Short mmCIF file of C-alpha atoms in Angstrom, two decimals:
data_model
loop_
_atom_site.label_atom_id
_atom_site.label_comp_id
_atom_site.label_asym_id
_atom_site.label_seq_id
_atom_site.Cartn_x
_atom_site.Cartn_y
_atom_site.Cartn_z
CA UNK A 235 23.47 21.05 21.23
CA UNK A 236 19.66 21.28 21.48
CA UNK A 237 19.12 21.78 25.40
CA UNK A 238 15.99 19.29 25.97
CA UNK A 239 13.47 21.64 27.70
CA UNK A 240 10.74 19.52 28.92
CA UNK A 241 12.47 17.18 32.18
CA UNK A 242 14.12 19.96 34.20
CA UNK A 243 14.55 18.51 37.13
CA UNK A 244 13.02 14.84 36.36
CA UNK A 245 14.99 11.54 36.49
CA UNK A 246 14.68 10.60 32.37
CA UNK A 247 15.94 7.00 31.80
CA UNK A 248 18.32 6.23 28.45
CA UNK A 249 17.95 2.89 26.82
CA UNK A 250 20.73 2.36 24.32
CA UNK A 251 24.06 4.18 24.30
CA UNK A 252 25.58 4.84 20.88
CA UNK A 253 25.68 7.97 19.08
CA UNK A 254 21.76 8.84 19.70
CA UNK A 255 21.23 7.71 22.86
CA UNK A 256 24.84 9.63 24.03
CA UNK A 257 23.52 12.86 22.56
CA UNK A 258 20.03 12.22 23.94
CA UNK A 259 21.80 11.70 27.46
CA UNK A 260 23.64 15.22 27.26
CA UNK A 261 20.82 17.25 25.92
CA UNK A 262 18.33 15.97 28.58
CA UNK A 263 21.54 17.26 31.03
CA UNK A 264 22.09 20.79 29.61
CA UNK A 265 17.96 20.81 30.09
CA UNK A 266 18.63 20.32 33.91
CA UNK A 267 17.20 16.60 33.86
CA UNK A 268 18.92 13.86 35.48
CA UNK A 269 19.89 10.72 32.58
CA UNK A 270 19.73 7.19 34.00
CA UNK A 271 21.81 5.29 31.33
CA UNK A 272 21.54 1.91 30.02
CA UNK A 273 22.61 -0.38 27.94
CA UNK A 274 23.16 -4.05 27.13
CA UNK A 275 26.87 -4.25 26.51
CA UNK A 276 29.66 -3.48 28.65
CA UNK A 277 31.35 -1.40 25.90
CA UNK A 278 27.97 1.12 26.00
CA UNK A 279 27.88 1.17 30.30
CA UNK A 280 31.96 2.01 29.57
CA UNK A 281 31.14 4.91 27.31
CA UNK A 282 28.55 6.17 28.99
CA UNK A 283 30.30 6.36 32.27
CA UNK A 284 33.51 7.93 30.71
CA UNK A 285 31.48 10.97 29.65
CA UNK A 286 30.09 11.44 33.71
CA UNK A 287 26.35 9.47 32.79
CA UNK A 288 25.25 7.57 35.49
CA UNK A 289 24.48 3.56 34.60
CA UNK A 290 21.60 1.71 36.30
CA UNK A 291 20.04 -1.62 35.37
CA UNK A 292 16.99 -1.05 33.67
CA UNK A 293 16.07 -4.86 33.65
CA UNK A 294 15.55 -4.65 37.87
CA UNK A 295 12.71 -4.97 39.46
CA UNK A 296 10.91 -1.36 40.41
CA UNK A 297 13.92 0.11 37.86
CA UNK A 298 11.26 2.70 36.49
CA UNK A 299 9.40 3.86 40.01
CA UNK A 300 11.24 7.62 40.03
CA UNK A 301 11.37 8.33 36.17
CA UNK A 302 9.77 10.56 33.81
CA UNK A 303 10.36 9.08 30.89
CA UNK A 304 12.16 6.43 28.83
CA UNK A 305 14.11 7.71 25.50
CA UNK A 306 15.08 4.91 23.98
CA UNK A 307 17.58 4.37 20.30
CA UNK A 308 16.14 4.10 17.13
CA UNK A 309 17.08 0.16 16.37
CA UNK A 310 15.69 -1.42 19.73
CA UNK A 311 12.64 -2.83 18.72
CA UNK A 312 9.34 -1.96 21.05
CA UNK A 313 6.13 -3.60 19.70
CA UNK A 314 7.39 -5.81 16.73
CA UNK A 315 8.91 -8.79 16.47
CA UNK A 316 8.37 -8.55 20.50
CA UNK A 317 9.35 -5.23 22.93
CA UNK A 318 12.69 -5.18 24.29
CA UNK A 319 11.96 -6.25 27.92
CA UNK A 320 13.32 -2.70 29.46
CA UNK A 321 10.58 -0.87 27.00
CA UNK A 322 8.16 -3.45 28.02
CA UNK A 323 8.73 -2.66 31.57
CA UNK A 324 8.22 1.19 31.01
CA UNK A 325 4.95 0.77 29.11
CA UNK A 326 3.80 -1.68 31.91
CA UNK A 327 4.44 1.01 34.77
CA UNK A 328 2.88 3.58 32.81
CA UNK A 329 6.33 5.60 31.93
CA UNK A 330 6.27 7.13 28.10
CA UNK A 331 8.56 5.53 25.67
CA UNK A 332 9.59 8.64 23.77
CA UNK A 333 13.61 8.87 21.36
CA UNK A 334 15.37 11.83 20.35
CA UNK A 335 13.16 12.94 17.74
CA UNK A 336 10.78 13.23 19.75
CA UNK A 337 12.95 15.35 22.38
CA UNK A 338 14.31 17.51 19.40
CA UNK A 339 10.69 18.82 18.58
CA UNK A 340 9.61 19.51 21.86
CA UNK A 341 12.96 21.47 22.38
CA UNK A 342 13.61 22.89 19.31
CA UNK A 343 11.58 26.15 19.34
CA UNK A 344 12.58 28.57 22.15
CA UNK A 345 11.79 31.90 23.61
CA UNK A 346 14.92 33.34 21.87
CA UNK A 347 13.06 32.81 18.57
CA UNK A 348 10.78 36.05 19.27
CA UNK A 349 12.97 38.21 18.76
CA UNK A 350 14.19 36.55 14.91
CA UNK A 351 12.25 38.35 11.77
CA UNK A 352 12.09 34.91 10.57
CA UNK A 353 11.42 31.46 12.53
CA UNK A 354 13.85 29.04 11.45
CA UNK A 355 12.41 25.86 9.66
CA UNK A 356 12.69 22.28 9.68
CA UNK A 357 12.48 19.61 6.44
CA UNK A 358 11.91 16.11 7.34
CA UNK A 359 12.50 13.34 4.59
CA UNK A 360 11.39 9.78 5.10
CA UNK A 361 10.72 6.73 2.17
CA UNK A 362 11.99 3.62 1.35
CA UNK A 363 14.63 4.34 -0.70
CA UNK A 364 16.60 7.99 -1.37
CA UNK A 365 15.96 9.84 1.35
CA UNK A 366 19.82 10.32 2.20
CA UNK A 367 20.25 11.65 -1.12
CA UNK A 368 17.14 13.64 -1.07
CA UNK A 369 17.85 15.33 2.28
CA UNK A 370 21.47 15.89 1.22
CA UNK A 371 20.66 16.97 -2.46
CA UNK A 372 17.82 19.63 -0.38
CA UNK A 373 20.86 20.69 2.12
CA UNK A 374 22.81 21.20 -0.84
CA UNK A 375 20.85 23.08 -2.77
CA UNK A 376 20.07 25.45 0.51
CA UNK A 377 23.86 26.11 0.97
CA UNK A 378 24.71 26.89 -2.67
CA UNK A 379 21.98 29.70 -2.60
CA UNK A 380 23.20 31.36 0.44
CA UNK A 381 20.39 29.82 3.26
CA UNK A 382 21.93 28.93 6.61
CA UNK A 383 21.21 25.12 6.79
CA UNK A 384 21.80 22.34 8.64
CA UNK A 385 21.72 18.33 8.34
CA UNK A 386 21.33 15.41 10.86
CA UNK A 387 18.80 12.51 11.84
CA UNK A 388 19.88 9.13 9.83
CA UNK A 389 22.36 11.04 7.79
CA UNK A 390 25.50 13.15 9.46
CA UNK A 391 24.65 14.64 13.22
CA UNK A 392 22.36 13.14 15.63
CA UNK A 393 19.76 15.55 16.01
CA UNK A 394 20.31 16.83 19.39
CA UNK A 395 23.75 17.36 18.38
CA UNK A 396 22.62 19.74 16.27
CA UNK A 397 23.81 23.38 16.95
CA UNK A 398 20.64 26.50 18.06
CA UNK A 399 19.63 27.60 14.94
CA UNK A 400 19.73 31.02 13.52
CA UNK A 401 17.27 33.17 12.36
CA UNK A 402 15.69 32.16 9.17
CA UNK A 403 17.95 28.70 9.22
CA UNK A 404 16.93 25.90 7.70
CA UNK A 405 17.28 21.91 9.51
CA UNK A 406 17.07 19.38 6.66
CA UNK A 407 16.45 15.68 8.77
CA UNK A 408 16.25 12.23 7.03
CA UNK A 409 14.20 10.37 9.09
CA UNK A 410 13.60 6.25 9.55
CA UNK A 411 10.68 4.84 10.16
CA UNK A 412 12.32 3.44 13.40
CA UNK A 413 12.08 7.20 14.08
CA UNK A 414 9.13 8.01 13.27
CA UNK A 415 7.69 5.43 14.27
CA UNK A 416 7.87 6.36 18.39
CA UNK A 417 8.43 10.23 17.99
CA UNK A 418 6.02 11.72 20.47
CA UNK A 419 6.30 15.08 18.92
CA UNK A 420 6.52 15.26 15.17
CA UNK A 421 5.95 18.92 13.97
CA UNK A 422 8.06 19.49 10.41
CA UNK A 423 7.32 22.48 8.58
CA UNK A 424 7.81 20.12 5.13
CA UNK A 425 7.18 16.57 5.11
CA UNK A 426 8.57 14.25 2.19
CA UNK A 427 7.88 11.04 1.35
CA UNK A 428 9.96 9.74 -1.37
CA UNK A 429 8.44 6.31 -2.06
CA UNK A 430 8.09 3.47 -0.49
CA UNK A 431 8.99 -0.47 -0.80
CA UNK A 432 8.89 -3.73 1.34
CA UNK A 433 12.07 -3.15 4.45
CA UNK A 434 12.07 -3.60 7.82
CA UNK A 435 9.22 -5.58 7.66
CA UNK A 436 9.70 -7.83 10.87
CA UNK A 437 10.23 -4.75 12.64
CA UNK A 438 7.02 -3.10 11.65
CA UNK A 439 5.02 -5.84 11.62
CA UNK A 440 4.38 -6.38 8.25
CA UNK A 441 3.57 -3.99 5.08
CA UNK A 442 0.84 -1.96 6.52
CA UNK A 443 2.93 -1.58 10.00
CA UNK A 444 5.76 -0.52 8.05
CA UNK A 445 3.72 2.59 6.04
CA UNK A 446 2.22 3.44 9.09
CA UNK A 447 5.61 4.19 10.73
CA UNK A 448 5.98 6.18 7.08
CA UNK A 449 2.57 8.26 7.74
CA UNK A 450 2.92 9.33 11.24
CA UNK A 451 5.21 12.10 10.05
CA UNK A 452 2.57 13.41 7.91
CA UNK A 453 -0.52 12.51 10.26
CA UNK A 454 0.80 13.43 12.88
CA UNK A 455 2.88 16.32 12.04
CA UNK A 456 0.80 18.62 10.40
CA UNK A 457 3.16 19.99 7.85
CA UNK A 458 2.67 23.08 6.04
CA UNK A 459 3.75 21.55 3.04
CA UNK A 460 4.05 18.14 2.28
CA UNK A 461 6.00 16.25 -0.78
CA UNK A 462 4.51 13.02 -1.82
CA UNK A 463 6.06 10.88 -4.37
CA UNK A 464 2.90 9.35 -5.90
CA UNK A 465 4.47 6.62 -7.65
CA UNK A 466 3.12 3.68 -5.79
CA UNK A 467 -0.09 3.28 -4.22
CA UNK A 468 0.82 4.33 -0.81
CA UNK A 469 2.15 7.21 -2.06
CA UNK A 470 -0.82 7.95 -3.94
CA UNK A 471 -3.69 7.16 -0.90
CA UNK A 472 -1.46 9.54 1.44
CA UNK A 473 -1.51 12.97 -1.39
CA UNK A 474 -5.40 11.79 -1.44
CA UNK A 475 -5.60 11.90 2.41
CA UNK A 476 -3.90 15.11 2.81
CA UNK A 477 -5.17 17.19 0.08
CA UNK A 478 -8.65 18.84 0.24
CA UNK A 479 -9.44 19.49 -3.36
CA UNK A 480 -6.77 18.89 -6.83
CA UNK A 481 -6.50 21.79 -6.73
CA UNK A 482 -4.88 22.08 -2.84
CA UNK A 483 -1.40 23.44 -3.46
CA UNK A 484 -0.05 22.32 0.48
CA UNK A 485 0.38 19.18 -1.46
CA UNK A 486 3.06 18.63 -4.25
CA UNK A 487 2.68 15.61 -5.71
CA UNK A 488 5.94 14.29 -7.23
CA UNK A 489 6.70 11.35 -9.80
CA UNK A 490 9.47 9.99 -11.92
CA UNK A 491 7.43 7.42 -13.79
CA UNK A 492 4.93 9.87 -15.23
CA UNK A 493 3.26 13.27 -16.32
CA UNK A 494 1.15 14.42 -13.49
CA UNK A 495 -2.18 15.88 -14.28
CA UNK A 496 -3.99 19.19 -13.03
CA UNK A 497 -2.90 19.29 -9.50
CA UNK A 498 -2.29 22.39 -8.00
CA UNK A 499 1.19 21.67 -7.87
CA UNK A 500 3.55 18.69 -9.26
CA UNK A 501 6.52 18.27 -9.92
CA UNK A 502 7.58 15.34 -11.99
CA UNK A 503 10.51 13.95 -14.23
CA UNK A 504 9.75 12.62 -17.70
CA UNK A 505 13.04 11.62 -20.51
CA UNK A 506 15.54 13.12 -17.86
CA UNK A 507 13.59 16.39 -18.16
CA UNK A 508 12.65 17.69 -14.30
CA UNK A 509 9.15 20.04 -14.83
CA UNK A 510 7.10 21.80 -12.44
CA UNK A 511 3.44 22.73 -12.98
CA UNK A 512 0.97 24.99 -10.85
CA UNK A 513 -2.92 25.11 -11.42
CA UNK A 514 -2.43 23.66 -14.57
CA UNK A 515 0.46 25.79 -16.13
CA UNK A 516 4.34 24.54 -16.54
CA UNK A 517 6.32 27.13 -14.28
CA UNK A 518 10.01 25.75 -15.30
CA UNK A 519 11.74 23.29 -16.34
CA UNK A 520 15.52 21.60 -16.10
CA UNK A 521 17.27 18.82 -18.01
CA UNK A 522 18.76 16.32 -15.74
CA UNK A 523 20.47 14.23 -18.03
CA UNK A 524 23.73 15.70 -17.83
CA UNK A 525 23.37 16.14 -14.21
CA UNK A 526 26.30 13.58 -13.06
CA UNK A 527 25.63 13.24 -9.91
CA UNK A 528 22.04 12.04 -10.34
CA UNK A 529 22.56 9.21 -13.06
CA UNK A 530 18.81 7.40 -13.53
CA UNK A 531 15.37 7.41 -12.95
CA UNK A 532 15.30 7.46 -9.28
CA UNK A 533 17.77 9.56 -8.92
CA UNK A 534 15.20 11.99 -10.93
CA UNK A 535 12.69 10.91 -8.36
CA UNK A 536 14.74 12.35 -5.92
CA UNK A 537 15.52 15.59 -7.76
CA UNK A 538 11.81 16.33 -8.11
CA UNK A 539 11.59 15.69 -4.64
CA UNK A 540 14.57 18.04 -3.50
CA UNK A 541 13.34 20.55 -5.72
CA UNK A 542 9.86 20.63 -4.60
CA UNK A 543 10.94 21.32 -1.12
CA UNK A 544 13.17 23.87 -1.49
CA UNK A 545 10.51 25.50 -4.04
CA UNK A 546 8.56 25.48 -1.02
CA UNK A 547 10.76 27.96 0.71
CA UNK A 548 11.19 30.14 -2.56
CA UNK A 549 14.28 29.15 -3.61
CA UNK A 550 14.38 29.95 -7.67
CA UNK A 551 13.89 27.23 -10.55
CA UNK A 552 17.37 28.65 -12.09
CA UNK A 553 19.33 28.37 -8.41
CA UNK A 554 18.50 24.60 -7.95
CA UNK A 555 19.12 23.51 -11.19
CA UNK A 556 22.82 25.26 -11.15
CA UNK A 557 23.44 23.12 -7.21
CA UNK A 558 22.30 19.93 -8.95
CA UNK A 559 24.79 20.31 -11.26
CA UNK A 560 27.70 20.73 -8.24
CA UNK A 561 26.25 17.95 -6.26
CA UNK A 562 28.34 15.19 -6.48
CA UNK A 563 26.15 12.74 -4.79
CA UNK A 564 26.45 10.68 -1.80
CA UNK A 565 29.05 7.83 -1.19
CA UNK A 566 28.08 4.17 -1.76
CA UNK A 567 24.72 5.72 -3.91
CA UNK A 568 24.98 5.52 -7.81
CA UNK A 569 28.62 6.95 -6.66
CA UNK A 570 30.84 7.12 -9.85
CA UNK A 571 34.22 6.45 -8.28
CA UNK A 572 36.42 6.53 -11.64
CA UNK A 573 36.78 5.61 -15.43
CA UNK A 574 39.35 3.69 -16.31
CA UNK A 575 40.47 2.85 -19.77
CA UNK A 576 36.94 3.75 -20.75
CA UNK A 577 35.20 1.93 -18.21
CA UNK A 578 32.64 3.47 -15.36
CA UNK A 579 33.27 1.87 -12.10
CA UNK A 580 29.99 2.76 -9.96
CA UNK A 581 29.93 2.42 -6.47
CA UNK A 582 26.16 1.64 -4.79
CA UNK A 583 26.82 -0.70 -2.41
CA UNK A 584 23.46 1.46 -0.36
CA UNK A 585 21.54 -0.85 -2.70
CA UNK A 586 21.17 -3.20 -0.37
CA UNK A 587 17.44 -4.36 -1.59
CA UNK A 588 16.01 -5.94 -4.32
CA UNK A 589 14.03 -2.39 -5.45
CA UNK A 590 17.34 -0.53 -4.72
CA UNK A 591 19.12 -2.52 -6.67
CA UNK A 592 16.85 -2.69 -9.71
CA UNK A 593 16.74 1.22 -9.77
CA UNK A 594 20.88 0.68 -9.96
CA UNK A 595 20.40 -1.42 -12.93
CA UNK A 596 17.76 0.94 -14.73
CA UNK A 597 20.00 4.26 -14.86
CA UNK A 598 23.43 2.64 -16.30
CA UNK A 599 24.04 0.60 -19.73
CA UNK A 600 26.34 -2.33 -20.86
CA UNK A 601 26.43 -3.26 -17.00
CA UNK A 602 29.02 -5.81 -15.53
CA UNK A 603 27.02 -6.48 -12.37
CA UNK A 604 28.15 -7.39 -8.54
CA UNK A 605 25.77 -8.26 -6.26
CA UNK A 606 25.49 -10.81 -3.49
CA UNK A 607 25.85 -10.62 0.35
CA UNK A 608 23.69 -11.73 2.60
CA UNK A 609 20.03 -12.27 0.64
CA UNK A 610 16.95 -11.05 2.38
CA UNK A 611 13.57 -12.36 2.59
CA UNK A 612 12.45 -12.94 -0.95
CA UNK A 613 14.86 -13.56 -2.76
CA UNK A 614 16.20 -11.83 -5.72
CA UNK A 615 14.04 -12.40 -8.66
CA UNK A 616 12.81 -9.00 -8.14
CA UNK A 617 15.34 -8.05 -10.60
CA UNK A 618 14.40 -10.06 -13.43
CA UNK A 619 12.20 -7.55 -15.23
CA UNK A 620 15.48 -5.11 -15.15
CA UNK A 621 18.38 -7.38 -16.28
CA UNK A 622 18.43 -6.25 -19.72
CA UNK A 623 21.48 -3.90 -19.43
CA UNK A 624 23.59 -6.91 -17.55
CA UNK A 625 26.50 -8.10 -19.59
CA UNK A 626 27.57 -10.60 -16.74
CA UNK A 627 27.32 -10.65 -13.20
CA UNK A 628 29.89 -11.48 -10.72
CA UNK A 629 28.23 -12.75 -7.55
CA UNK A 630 30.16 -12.74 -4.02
CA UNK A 631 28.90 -13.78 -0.24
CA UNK A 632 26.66 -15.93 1.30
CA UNK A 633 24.24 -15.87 -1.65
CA UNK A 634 25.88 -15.90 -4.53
CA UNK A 635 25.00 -19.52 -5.43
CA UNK A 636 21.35 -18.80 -4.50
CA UNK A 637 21.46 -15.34 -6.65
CA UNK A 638 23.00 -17.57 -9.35
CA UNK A 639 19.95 -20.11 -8.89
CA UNK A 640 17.24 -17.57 -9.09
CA UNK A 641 18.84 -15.38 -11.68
CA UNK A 642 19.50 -18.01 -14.49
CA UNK A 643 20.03 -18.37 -17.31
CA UNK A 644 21.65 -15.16 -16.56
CA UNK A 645 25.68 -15.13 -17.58
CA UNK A 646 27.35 -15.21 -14.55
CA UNK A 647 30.73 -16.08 -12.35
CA UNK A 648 30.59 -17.15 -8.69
CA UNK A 649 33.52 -15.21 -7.10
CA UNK A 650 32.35 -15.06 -3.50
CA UNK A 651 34.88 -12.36 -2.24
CA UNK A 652 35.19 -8.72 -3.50
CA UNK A 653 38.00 -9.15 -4.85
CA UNK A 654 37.67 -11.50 -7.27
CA UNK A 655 34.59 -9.94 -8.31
CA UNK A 656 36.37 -6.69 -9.19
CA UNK A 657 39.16 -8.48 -10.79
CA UNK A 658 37.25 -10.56 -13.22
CA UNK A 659 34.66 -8.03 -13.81
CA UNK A 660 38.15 -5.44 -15.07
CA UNK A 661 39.38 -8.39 -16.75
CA UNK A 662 35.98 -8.88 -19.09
CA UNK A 663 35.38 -4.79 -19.18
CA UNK A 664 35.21 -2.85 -22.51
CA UNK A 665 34.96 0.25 -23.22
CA UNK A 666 31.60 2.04 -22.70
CA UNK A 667 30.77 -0.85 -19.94
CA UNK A 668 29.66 -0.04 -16.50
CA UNK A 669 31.24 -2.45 -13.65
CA UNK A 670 27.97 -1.76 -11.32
CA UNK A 671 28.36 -2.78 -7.28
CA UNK A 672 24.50 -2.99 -6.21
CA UNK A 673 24.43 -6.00 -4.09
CA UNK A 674 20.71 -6.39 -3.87
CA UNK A 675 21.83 -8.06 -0.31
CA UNK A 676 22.82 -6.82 3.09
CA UNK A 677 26.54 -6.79 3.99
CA UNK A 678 26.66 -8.79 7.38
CA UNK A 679 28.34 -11.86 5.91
CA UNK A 680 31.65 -10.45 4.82
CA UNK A 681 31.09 -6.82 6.29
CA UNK A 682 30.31 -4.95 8.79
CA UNK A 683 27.82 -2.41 7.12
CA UNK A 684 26.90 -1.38 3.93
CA UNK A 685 29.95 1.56 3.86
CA UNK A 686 32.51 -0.84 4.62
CA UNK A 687 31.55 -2.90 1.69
CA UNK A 688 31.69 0.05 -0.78
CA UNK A 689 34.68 1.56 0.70
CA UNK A 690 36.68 -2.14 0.14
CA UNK A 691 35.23 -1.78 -3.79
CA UNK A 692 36.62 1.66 -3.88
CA UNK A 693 39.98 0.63 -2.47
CA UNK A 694 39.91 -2.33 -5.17
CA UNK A 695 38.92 -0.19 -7.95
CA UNK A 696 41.43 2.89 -7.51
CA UNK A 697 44.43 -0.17 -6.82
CA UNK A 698 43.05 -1.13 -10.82
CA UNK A 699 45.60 0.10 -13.64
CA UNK A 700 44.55 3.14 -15.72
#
């Protein structure tokens, strides 16, 4: 646990009580401050009070006269589509709205770190899309060359959960722009930004609101280094905002679309081949396409990425490229859960958006596609430009006769359950197809979350004969 060093003796209210807000409770505790939980459902108060947290309405009137602060969970909303009313009534009495991010790097360094030869190190990885398997390909890659490392934020631990680090250790964090977004206290050593695409877009308030969120870690953060993808046009104004000259190495721009040009450093992926450059000179290169658990283009993206921050710490061209051939990727992400009678069964039910989802479609041929859910905003016709490698599809949930609609003349079987979908899609299979999951759709109709989903496709496909 991270000890949170800056309430000792303060009364520091707790809005939301899952795994964040839990952990934020405790560490404000070891750090001698007094948590006043909350949260909106009975189950939270239940859990809260079974670990010894005290529960208090929030919502009451004068609820915020004695407290220092509000830490509040990542997925309550506090400016956009409209503040939750207990955040509302902090910001109106003048308390500061602060979440665990935030409490993590104002209590991460301590006085113990004096006496270390070298000051352990944090990597923060935010984007659209791949930042779990960016910030677990970087973890990875730390571990298989002997560097104490460890992971948390929106992937694995909580980040207060996380354990005092060692001397020299590394923290790898995937972070959301719900996080980043209210973090009062952003300080990574390395910043990443993988890419970024249209989500969350109620939340943030549109577009510009959402790549805002995105930029605070680098704005406001300071990094020594910082990663940009440079493949869109955000990506591209943020490299131009932090870099001081082409020639400013603190920047490493990285793309999967193209060669970069005289930067000081890149790092970019062209015909599955990974190459870095500095000051205008290739320094190595590594072929990805046999790399198996980084199938397609961005899963390059996120190679170059991974690579260019753990090049950052020194680690050697020839030790990455021998970890991203043991990484076996990340469930539910371009996961290859079995061949069967010649036939790849690929689990990425993570692709839960139209841009997702057409990256799914890009890195696999002869694709028998599922997809469906629960369509957001926009539809689907995203995917039109990318539908070339589709055999059939085989659409399930609430939209699969709207998918169907937008996607024709596009071959195609309503199915509506998982099931079905996985049984017709064996039953038309040949060898040398892929049967792709990429839903292009969130999961809430029929599932829970996006894991559940892939998990019932992995049951379905390992029940399927050999």
């Amino acid at each position: 646990m991270i000890p949170v060093q800056v309430y000792n003796g303060q009364k520091v209210a707790v809005l939301g009580l899952g795994r964040s807000g839990l952990a934020s409770a405790a560490a404000l505790r070891a750090g001698g401050a007094e948590p006043i939980c909350w949260d909106d459902s009975p189950e939270g108060r239940a859990r809260a009070e079974a670990a010894g947290f005290t529960c208090t309405d929030l919502t009451k009137q004068g609820a915020f006269d004695d407290i220092a602060a509000l830490i509040t969970s990542p997925g309550i909303p506090h400016l956009y589509p409209a503040p939750n009313p207990v955040i509302a009534a902090a910001m109106a009495a003048g308390v500061p709205v602060d979440n665990d991010i935030g409490l993590f790097f104002a209590s991460w360094a301590t006085p113990e770190w004096q006496n270390f030869d070298i000051a352990p190190r944090t990597i923060c990885v935010t984007g659209s899309n791949g930042k779990s398997t960016t910030t677990a390909l970087i973890h990875h890659i730390l571990t298989h060359a002997g560097r104490s490392s460890q992971m948390a934020g929106n992937i694995g631990r909580g980040v207060l959960d996380l354990d005092p680090p060692e001397a020299g250790e590394v923290v790898v964090l995937e972070l959301s722009s719900y996080q980043t977004d209210l973090a009062r206290a952003l300080t990574p050593d390395i910043a990443v930004f993988t890419n970024l695409s249209p989500d969350h877009l109620d939340r943030h308030g549109g577009l510009g609101g959402y790549f805002a969120a995105k930029r605070r870690l680098f704005s406001e953060g300071g990094p020594d280094r910082a990663v940009i993808g440079v493949d869109e046009p955000e990506g591209t104004y943020l490299a131009n905002q932090l870099a001081v000259s082409r020639s400013d190495d603190r920047v490493i721009r990285v793309s999967a679309a193209r060669k970069l040009g005289d930067w000081g450093w890149s790092v970019f992926a062209r015909k599955g081949f990974l190459s870095e450059w500095r000051k205008g000179r290739q320094i190595a290169s590594i072929d990805l396409r046999e790399v198996t658990g980084l199938p397609g283009a961005h899963n390059h993206q996120n190679a170059c990425a991974a690579y260019a921050a753990v090049r950052a710490l020194g680690i050697a061209p020839r030790e990455i490229e021998a970890a991203f051939h043991s990484f076996g990727g990340l469930p539910h992400r371009s996961q290859t859960l079995a061949e069967k009678a010649g036939v790849r069964y690929v689990n990425d039910s993570k692709a839960t958006n139209v841009d997702s989802a057409s990256k799914a479609l890009q890195a696999f041929k002869n694709i028998l596609w599922i997809a469906g859910g629960l369509g957001k905003e926009g539809g689907v016709a995203g995917v039109k430009p990318h539908l070339g490698t589709v055999k059939k599809a085989y659409f399930i949930g609430h939209s699969a006769r709207d998918f169907a609609l937008e996607l024709a003349p596009l071959d195609h079987e309503i199915c509506e359950t998982m099931e079905a979908a996985v049984a017709a899609a064996a039953r038309d299979a040949q060898t040398g197809d892929t049967v792709l999951l990429a839903p292009a759709a969130a999961s809430f109709d029929q599932y829970p979350n996006f894991e559940k989903r892939g998990d019932h496709f992995a049951e379905l496909v390992a029940a399927l004969p050999d």
